[in-house]
Coordinates of C-alpha atoms in Angstrom, one line a residue:
X1271 CA -68.7 -65.1 -12.8
X1272 CA -65.3 -65.4 -11.1
X1273 CA -65.3 -66.5 -7.5
X1274 CA -63.8 -64.9 -4.5
X1275 CA -60.0 -65.2 -4.2
X1276 CA -59.7 -66.3 -7.8
X1277 CA -58.0 -64.6 -10.7
X1278 CA -59.4 -62.5 -13.5
X1279 CA -57.3 -62.5 -16.7
X1280 CA -57.4 -59.5 -18.9
X1281 CA -56.4 -59.2 -22.5
X1282 CA -56.0 -55.7 -23.9
X1283 CA -56.0 -54.3 -27.4
X1284 CA -54.0 -51.1 -27.7
X1285 CA -50.8 -50.0 -26.1
X1286 CA -50.3 -46.2 -26.7
X1287 CA -51.7 -43.4 -24.6
X1288 CA -54.8 -45.2 -23.3
X1289 CA -53.0 -48.5 -23.3
X1290 CA -50.5 -47.1 -20.8
X1291 CA -53.3 -45.6 -18.7
X1292 CA -55.2 -48.8 -18.5
X1293 CA -52.1 -50.9 -17.9
X1294 CA -51.2 -48.7 -14.9
X1295 CA -54.7 -49.1 -13.6
X1296 CA -54.6 -52.9 -13.6
X1297 CA -51.3 -52.9 -11.8
X1298 CA -52.5 -50.4 -9.1
X1299 CA -55.8 -52.2 -8.5
X1300 CA -54.1 -55.1 -6.8
X1301 CA -51.8 -52.9 -4.8
X1302 CA -54.2 -50.2 -3.4
X1303 CA -57.6 -52.0 -3.4
X1304 CA -58.8 -55.4 -2.3
X1305 CA -60.9 -56.8 -5.1
X1306 CA -62.6 -60.2 -4.7
X1307 CA -60.4 -61.5 -7.5
X1308 CA -56.8 -60.7 -8.5
X1309 CA -56.3 -59.0 -11.8
X1310 CA -53.8 -60.8 -14.0
X1311 CA -52.4 -58.8 -17.0
X1312 CA -52.3 -61.8 -19.4
X1313 CA -51.7 -60.3 -22.8
X1314 CA -51.5 -57.0 -24.7
X1315 CA -52.2 -56.7 -28.4
X1316 CA -51.0 -54.4 -31.2
X1317 CA -50.1 -54.7 -34.9
X1318 CA -46.5 -53.6 -34.6
X1319 CA -44.7 -56.6 -33.0
X1320 CA -41.7 -54.6 -31.9
X1321 CA -43.8 -51.9 -30.3
X1322 CA -46.3 -54.2 -28.6
X1323 CA -43.5 -56.4 -27.3
X1324 CA -41.7 -53.4 -25.8
X1325 CA -45.0 -52.2 -24.2
X1326 CA -45.7 -55.7 -22.8
X1327 CA -42.3 -55.7 -21.1
X1328 CA -42.5 -52.1 -19.9
X1329 CA -46.1 -52.2 -18.6
X1330 CA -45.9 -55.6 -17.0
X1331 CA -47.9 -57.9 -19.2
X1332 CA -47.2 -61.6 -19.2
X1333 CA -47.2 -61.7 -23.0
X1334 CA -48.4 -60.1 -26.2
X1335 CA -50.3 -60.8 -29.4
X1336 CA -50.2 -59.1 -32.8
X1337 CA -53.7 -60.2 -33.9
X1338 CA -56.7 -59.3 -31.8
X1339 CA -58.6 -62.2 -33.4
X1340 CA -56.2 -64.6 -31.7
X1341 CA -56.4 -62.7 -28.4
X1342 CA -60.2 -62.9 -28.1
X1343 CA -60.2 -66.7 -28.8
X1344 CA -57.7 -67.4 -26.0
X1345 CA -59.2 -69.7 -23.3
X1346 CA -57.0 -68.0 -20.6
X1347 CA -58.6 -64.6 -21.1
X1348 CA -61.7 -63.6 -19.1
X1349 CA -62.3 -60.1 -20.5
X1350 CA -61.1 -57.9 -23.3
X1351 CA -60.1 -54.3 -22.8
X1352 CA -60.4 -52.2 -26.0
X1353 CA -58.5 -48.9 -26.3
X1354 CA -57.7 -49.1 -30.0
X1355 CA -59.0 -46.3 -32.3
X1356 CA -62.7 -45.9 -32.5
X1357 CA -63.2 -47.6 -35.8
X1358 CA -62.0 -50.9 -34.3
X1359 CA -64.3 -50.9 -31.3
X1360 CA -67.3 -52.6 -32.9
X1361 CA -65.5 -55.4 -34.7
X1362 CA -63.4 -56.4 -31.7
X1363 CA -66.3 -56.1 -29.3
X1364 CA -68.6 -58.3 -31.4
X1365 CA -65.8 -60.9 -31.9
X1366 CA -65.0 -60.9 -28.1
X1367 CA -68.7 -61.3 -27.2
X1368 CA -69.0 -64.2 -29.7
X1369 CA -66.3 -65.9 -27.7
X1370 CA -68.1 -65.3 -24.4
X1371 CA -65.7 -62.7 -23.2
X1372 CA -66.7 -59.7 -21.1
X1373 CA -65.8 -56.4 -22.6
X1374 CA -64.5 -53.1 -21.3
X1375 CA -64.2 -50.4 -24.0
X1376 CA -62.9 -46.9 -24.4
X1377 CA -65.2 -44.0 -25.3
X1378 CA -66.8 -43.2 -27.6
X1379 CA -68.4 -46.6 -27.8
X1380 CA -68.5 -46.7 -31.6
X1381 CA -68.2 -44.6 -34.7
X1382 CA -72.0 -44.0 -34.8
X1383 CA -75.2 -44.7 -32.9
X1384 CA -76.2 -47.6 -35.0
X1385 CA -73.0 -49.5 -34.2
X1386 CA -73.2 -48.6 -30.6
X1387 CA -76.8 -50.0 -30.4
X1388 CA -75.6 -53.2 -32.1
X1389 CA -72.8 -53.7 -29.6
X1390 CA -75.2 -53.2 -26.7
X1391 CA -77.7 -55.6 -28.1
X1392 CA -75.0 -58.3 -28.7
X1393 CA -73.7 -58.0 -25.2
X1394 CA -77.2 -58.2 -23.7
X1395 CA -78.1 -61.2 -25.8
X1396 CA -74.9 -63.1 -24.9
X1397 CA -75.3 -62.2 -21.2
X1398 CA -71.7 -60.9 -21.0
X1399 CA -70.8 -58.0 -18.7
X1400 CA -69.8 -54.7 -20.4
X1401 CA -68.4 -51.4 -19.4
X1402 CA -67.3 -48.1 -21.1
X1403 CA -64.4 -46.1 -19.8
X1404 CA -65.9 -42.8 -18.7
X1405 CA -63.1 -42.4 -16.1
X1406 CA -63.9 -38.9 -14.9
X1407 CA -67.0 -40.2 -13.0
X1408 CA -64.6 -42.0 -10.7
X1409 CA -62.6 -39.1 -9.2
X1410 CA -63.3 -38.4 -5.5
X1411 CA -64.3 -34.8 -6.1
X1412 CA -66.8 -35.8 -8.8
X1413 CA -68.2 -38.5 -6.6
X1414 CA -68.7 -35.8 -3.9
X1415 CA -70.5 -33.6 -6.4
X1416 CA -72.9 -36.5 -7.2
X1417 CA -73.5 -37.1 -3.5
X1418 CA -74.3 -33.4 -2.9
X1419 CA -76.7 -33.3 -5.8
X1420 CA -78.5 -36.5 -4.8
X1421 CA -78.8 -35.3 -1.3
X1422 CA -80.9 -32.3 -2.4
X1423 CA -78.5 -29.7 -1.0
X1424 CA -78.4 -27.9 -4.4
X1425 CA -82.2 -27.9 -4.6
X1426 CA -83.8 -27.7 -8.1
X1427 CA -81.1 -27.7 -10.8
X1428 CA -81.3 -24.7 -13.1
X1429 CA -78.0 -24.6 -15.0
X1430 CA -75.3 -27.1 -16.1
X1431 CA -72.3 -25.5 -17.9
X1432 CA -69.5 -27.6 -19.2
X1433 CA -66.3 -26.8 -21.1
X1434 CA -63.6 -29.1 -22.4
X1435 CA -60.9 -27.1 -24.0
X1436 CA -57.5 -28.2 -25.4
X1437 CA -55.1 -26.4 -27.8
X1438 CA -53.0 -29.2 -29.4
X1439 CA -54.4 -28.4 -32.9
X1440 CA -53.8 -24.6 -33.0
X1441 CA -50.6 -25.0 -35.0
X1442 CA -51.7 -25.6 -38.6
X1443 CA -48.6 -27.7 -39.2
X1444 CA -49.7 -30.3 -36.6
X1445 CA -49.9 -33.5 -38.7
X1446 CA -53.0 -35.3 -39.8
X1447 CA -53.3 -38.0 -37.0
X1448 CA -56.1 -40.6 -36.9
X1449 CA -58.1 -38.4 -34.5
X1450 CA -58.7 -36.0 -37.4
X1451 CA -60.1 -38.6 -39.8
X1452 CA -63.9 -39.2 -39.5
X1453 CA -63.6 -42.8 -40.9
X1454 CA -61.4 -43.7 -38.0
X1455 CA -62.3 -41.4 -35.1
X1456 CA -66.0 -40.9 -35.9
X1457 CA -65.8 -37.2 -35.0
X1458 CA -63.4 -34.6 -33.7
X1459 CA -63.6 -32.6 -30.5
X1460 CA -67.3 -33.5 -30.3
X1461 CA -66.9 -37.3 -29.9
X1462 CA -63.5 -37.1 -28.3
X1463 CA -64.0 -34.7 -25.5
X1464 CA -67.7 -33.5 -25.6
X1465 CA -68.5 -37.2 -25.0
X1466 CA -66.9 -36.9 -21.5
X1467 CA -68.9 -33.7 -20.7
X1468 CA -72.1 -35.4 -21.9
X1469 CA -71.5 -38.4 -19.7
X1470 CA -70.7 -36.3 -16.6
X1471 CA -73.9 -34.3 -17.1
X1472 CA -75.9 -37.5 -17.4
X1473 CA -74.2 -39.0 -14.3
X1474 CA -74.7 -35.9 -12.2
X1475 CA -78.1 -34.4 -13.1
X1476 CA -79.9 -36.7 -15.6
X1477 CA -81.0 -37.3 -19.1
X1478 CA -81.0 -34.8 -22.0
X1479 CA -84.2 -33.8 -23.7
X1480 CA -83.3 -31.7 -26.8
X1481 CA -80.2 -30.0 -28.2
X1482 CA -79.1 -27.4 -30.7
X1483 CA -75.4 -26.9 -31.8
X1484 CA -72.9 -25.6 -34.2
X1485 CA -69.3 -26.6 -35.1
X1486 CA -66.3 -25.5 -36.9
X1487 CA -63.2 -26.9 -38.6
X1488 CA -60.6 -24.1 -38.5
X1489 CA -57.8 -25.9 -40.4
X1490 CA -59.2 -27.9 -43.4
X1491 CA -55.9 -29.6 -44.4
X1492 CA -52.9 -30.8 -42.5
X1493 CA -49.5 -32.4 -43.3
X1494 CA -49.6 -36.2 -43.9
X1495 CA -46.7 -37.9 -42.3
X1496 CA -45.0 -41.1 -43.4
X1497 CA -45.8 -42.4 -40.0
X1498 CA -48.4 -40.8 -37.8
X1499 CA -50.2 -42.0 -34.7
X1500 CA -51.6 -40.7 -31.4
X1501 CA -52.0 -37.0 -31.0
X1502 CA -49.2 -35.5 -33.2
X1503 CA -47.5 -38.4 -34.9
X1504 CA -43.9 -38.6 -36.1
X1505 CA -42.2 -38.8 -39.4
X1506 CA -41.6 -36.6 -42.5
X1507 CA -44.4 -34.5 -44.2
X1508 CA -45.1 -35.7 -47.8
X1509 CA -48.4 -34.0 -48.7
X1510 CA -51.5 -32.4 -47.3
X1511 CA -54.6 -34.4 -46.3
X1512 CA -58.1 -33.3 -45.6
X1513 CA -59.4 -32.9 -42.0
X1514 CA -62.8 -34.5 -41.9
X1515 CA -63.9 -33.9 -38.3
X1516 CA -64.8 -30.8 -36.2
X1517 CA -62.1 -28.8 -34.4
X1518 CA -64.8 -27.4 -32.1
X1519 CA -68.4 -28.1 -31.3
X1520 CA -70.7 -26.1 -28.9
X1521 CA -74.3 -26.8 -28.1
X1522 CA -77.2 -25.8 -25.9
X1523 CA -79.4 -28.4 -24.2
X1524 CA -82.6 -28.8 -22.3
X1525 CA -82.6 -31.6 -19.7
X1526 CA -85.7 -33.7 -18.9
X1527 CA -85.6 -32.3 -15.3
X1528 CA -86.0 -28.7 -16.7
X1529 CA -82.4 -27.6 -16.3
X1530 CA -80.6 -25.7 -19.1
X1531 CA -77.3 -26.9 -20.4
X1532 CA -74.4 -25.2 -22.2
X1533 CA -71.5 -27.2 -23.6
X1534 CA -68.3 -26.2 -25.4
X1535 CA -65.6 -28.6 -26.7
X1536 CA -62.6 -27.3 -28.6
X1537 CA -59.1 -28.5 -29.5
X1538 CA -58.4 -24.9 -30.6
X1539 CA -58.6 -23.1 -27.2
X1540 CA -55.1 -21.5 -27.2
X1541 CA -53.5 -21.8 -23.7
X1542 CA -55.9 -24.5 -22.5
X1543 CA -54.2 -27.9 -22.1
X1544 CA -56.9 -30.1 -20.7
X1545 CA -59.5 -27.7 -19.3
X1546 CA -62.4 -30.0 -18.4
X1547 CA -64.9 -28.3 -16.2
X1548 CA -68.5 -28.2 -15.0
X1549 CA -70.5 -25.7 -13.0
X1550 CA -74.0 -26.6 -11.7
X1551 CA -76.4 -24.0 -10.3
X1552 CA -79.3 -25.0 -8.2
X1553 CA -82.0 -23.2 -6.2
X1554 CA -80.0 -23.8 -3.0
X1555 CA -76.4 -23.7 -4.1
X1556 CA -73.7 -24.2 -6.7
X1557 CA -70.8 -26.6 -7.3
X1558 CA -68.0 -26.3 -9.8
X1559 CA -65.1 -28.5 -10.7
X1560 CA -62.0 -28.4 -13.0
X1561 CA -60.0 -31.4 -14.0
X1562 CA -56.8 -29.4 -13.8
X1563 CA -57.5 -29.0 -10.1
X1564 CA -59.2 -32.4 -9.9
X1565 CA -58.9 -32.9 -6.1
X1566 CA -60.9 -29.8 -5.4
X1567 CA -64.7 -29.1 -5.5
X1568 CA -65.9 -25.5 -5.1
X1569 CA -69.2 -25.3 -3.3
X1570 CA -71.6 -22.5 -2.4
X1571 CA -74.8 -22.8 -0.3
X1572 CA -77.4 -20.1 0.1
X1573 CA -78.1 -21.3 3.6
X1574 CA -74.8 -20.1 4.8
X1575 CA -74.8 -17.0 7.1
X1576 CA -74.6 -13.9 4.9
X1577 CA -71.4 -12.6 6.5
X1578 CA -69.7 -15.9 5.8
X1579 CA -71.3 -16.7 2.5
X1580 CA -69.1 -17.5 -0.5
X1581 CA -67.5 -20.3 -2.4
X1582 CA -65.5 -22.7 -0.3
X1583 CA -62.8 -25.0 -1.4
X1584 CA -63.3 -28.7 -0.5
X1585 CA -60.2 -30.8 -0.8
X1586 CA -61.6 -34.3 -1.6
X1587 CA -58.8 -36.3 0.0
X1588 CA -60.5 -37.3 3.3
X1589 CA -61.1 -41.0 4.0
X1590 CA -64.9 -40.1 3.8
X1591 CA -64.5 -39.2 0.2
X1592 CA -65.0 -42.2 -2.1
X1593 CA -61.8 -43.9 -3.2
X1594 CA -59.6 -41.3 -1.4
X1595 CA -59.0 -43.5 1.6
X1596 CA -57.4 -46.2 -0.5
X1597 CA -54.5 -43.9 -1.4
X1598 CA -52.6 -41.4 0.8
X1599 CA -53.1 -39.5 4.0
X1600 CA -55.4 -36.4 4.0
X1601 CA -54.2 -33.6 1.7
X1602 CA -51.8 -35.9 -0.3
X1603 CA -53.5 -35.4 -3.7
X1604 CA -54.1 -37.9 -6.5
X1605 CA -53.9 -37.4 -10.2
X1606 CA -55.4 -38.1 -13.7
X1607 CA -54.4 -41.7 -13.7
X1608 CA -56.4 -42.5 -10.5
X1609 CA -59.8 -42.3 -12.2
X1610 CA -58.7 -45.2 -14.4
X1611 CA -57.7 -47.2 -11.3
X1612 CA -61.1 -46.6 -9.7
X1613 CA -63.1 -47.6 -12.7
X1614 CA -60.9 -50.7 -13.3
X1615 CA -61.5 -51.7 -9.7
X1616 CA -65.2 -51.3 -10.0
X1617 CA -65.3 -53.3 -13.2
X1618 CA -63.2 -56.1 -11.7
X1619 CA -65.5 -56.2 -8.7
X1620 CA -68.5 -56.4 -11.0
X1621 CA -66.9 -59.4 -12.7
X1622 CA -65.8 -61.0 -9.5
X1623 CA -68.9 -60.6 -7.3
X1624 CA -71.7 -59.3 -9.4
X1625 CA -71.7 -55.9 -7.7
X1626 CA -73.5 -53.1 -9.6
X1627 CA -71.5 -51.3 -12.2
X1628 CA -71.9 -48.3 -14.4
X1629 CA -71.2 -46.9 -17.0
X1630 CA -72.1 -49.8 -19.3
X1631 CA -72.6 -50.0 -23.0
X1632 CA -76.1 -48.6 -22.2
X1633 CA -74.4 -45.3 -21.1
X1634 CA -72.3 -45.4 -24.2
X1635 CA -75.4 -45.6 -26.4
X1636 CA -77.1 -42.8 -24.4
X1637 CA -74.0 -40.6 -24.9
X1638 CA -73.9 -41.4 -28.6
X1639 CA -77.6 -40.4 -28.9
X1640 CA -76.8 -36.9 -27.6
X1641 CA -73.7 -36.6 -29.8
X1642 CA -75.7 -37.5 -32.9
X1643 CA -78.7 -35.3 -31.9
X1644 CA -76.2 -32.4 -31.8
X1645 CA -74.9 -33.3 -35.3
X1646 CA -78.4 -33.6 -36.6
X1647 CA -79.3 -30.2 -35.1
X1648 CA -76.3 -28.6 -36.9
X1649 CA -77.4 -30.2 -40.2
X1650 CA -81.0 -28.9 -39.8
X1651 CA -80.2 -25.6 -38.1
X1652 CA -82.8 -26.2 -35.4
X1653 CA -83.5 -27.9 -32.0
X1654 CA -83.5 -31.7 -32.2
X1655 CA -85.1 -34.0 -29.6
X1656 CA -82.6 -36.7 -28.4
X1657 CA -85.4 -39.2 -28.8
X1658 CA -85.5 -38.5 -32.6
X1659 CA -82.1 -40.1 -33.3

């Protein structure tokens, strides 16, 4: 454990979309929060030396590496942040743990449940601290939703409905990026964005009991580019390659507390850019949230006077709203990147002072259990208990 007023050195694998988000988070932690240890951005890692060197300079890292094996062995690194593609999570995590490093990993935790469980077991055996980047938990409006539910103001929870809709794959000429290859990504919309919906549901109302789902791959083949990465890739089309993941997955769920759940994840929802929502109905009220209006929580309480009853808009920017007071005056909204700052702060505090932290690899495993239970239900065409997987 790092002591008060000391430094925590982070080494990070990955420098594209998530690498930029995580880099920004570490820079902002020191500026807007007061962690018990200063975060030092020691080294960033990527295979393309020209690309990772440019990222290191632009994002503010002290240095860079082109081999993650060298990074995890460095004595001047306290924890490893992994936001490389999903197929690399397990190998890097196990190597970092073997070197006594703490690990913070992007979601989904692994390509499959077996690997996720192996990563959790290794971390627990070694006694290192571990976290998974379910960043949406850490937005003030979501934190307020959790507070309302835990207070009992919604009463008995009846329904949980979640949608996560994007449209970046609607064009059949969108190239075959790594996110469309099962051997690299693990799954498509299901593991990529349903994972977030599953974690938010677990965080807000509790554990899943059983599930039944269906999925679809609308475009079976896509152009293979000479150079492709990220969401769309760049380069010249040379041939067609098979899409081996789902474009959309929907499922029904029963929760252990008796609530019903409905989940839809699609990267084919024309017109939807990043439509991540939940709506929760209880015996005493309802709350709903939309990432595209992430500062707002819509709330309805049955106890309101009939002539004044209706949904109200709560702007979660007051100092009383968790994390909001670290930023700007009331009404001065925050954005997508701030959830990463908040989770980075909490993980650094966890390392520095031993303060409680979640989500951990345990949450990554629990999410993976639900993901694979849905896949199994699709294969069998029937309800599947999450405890079966």
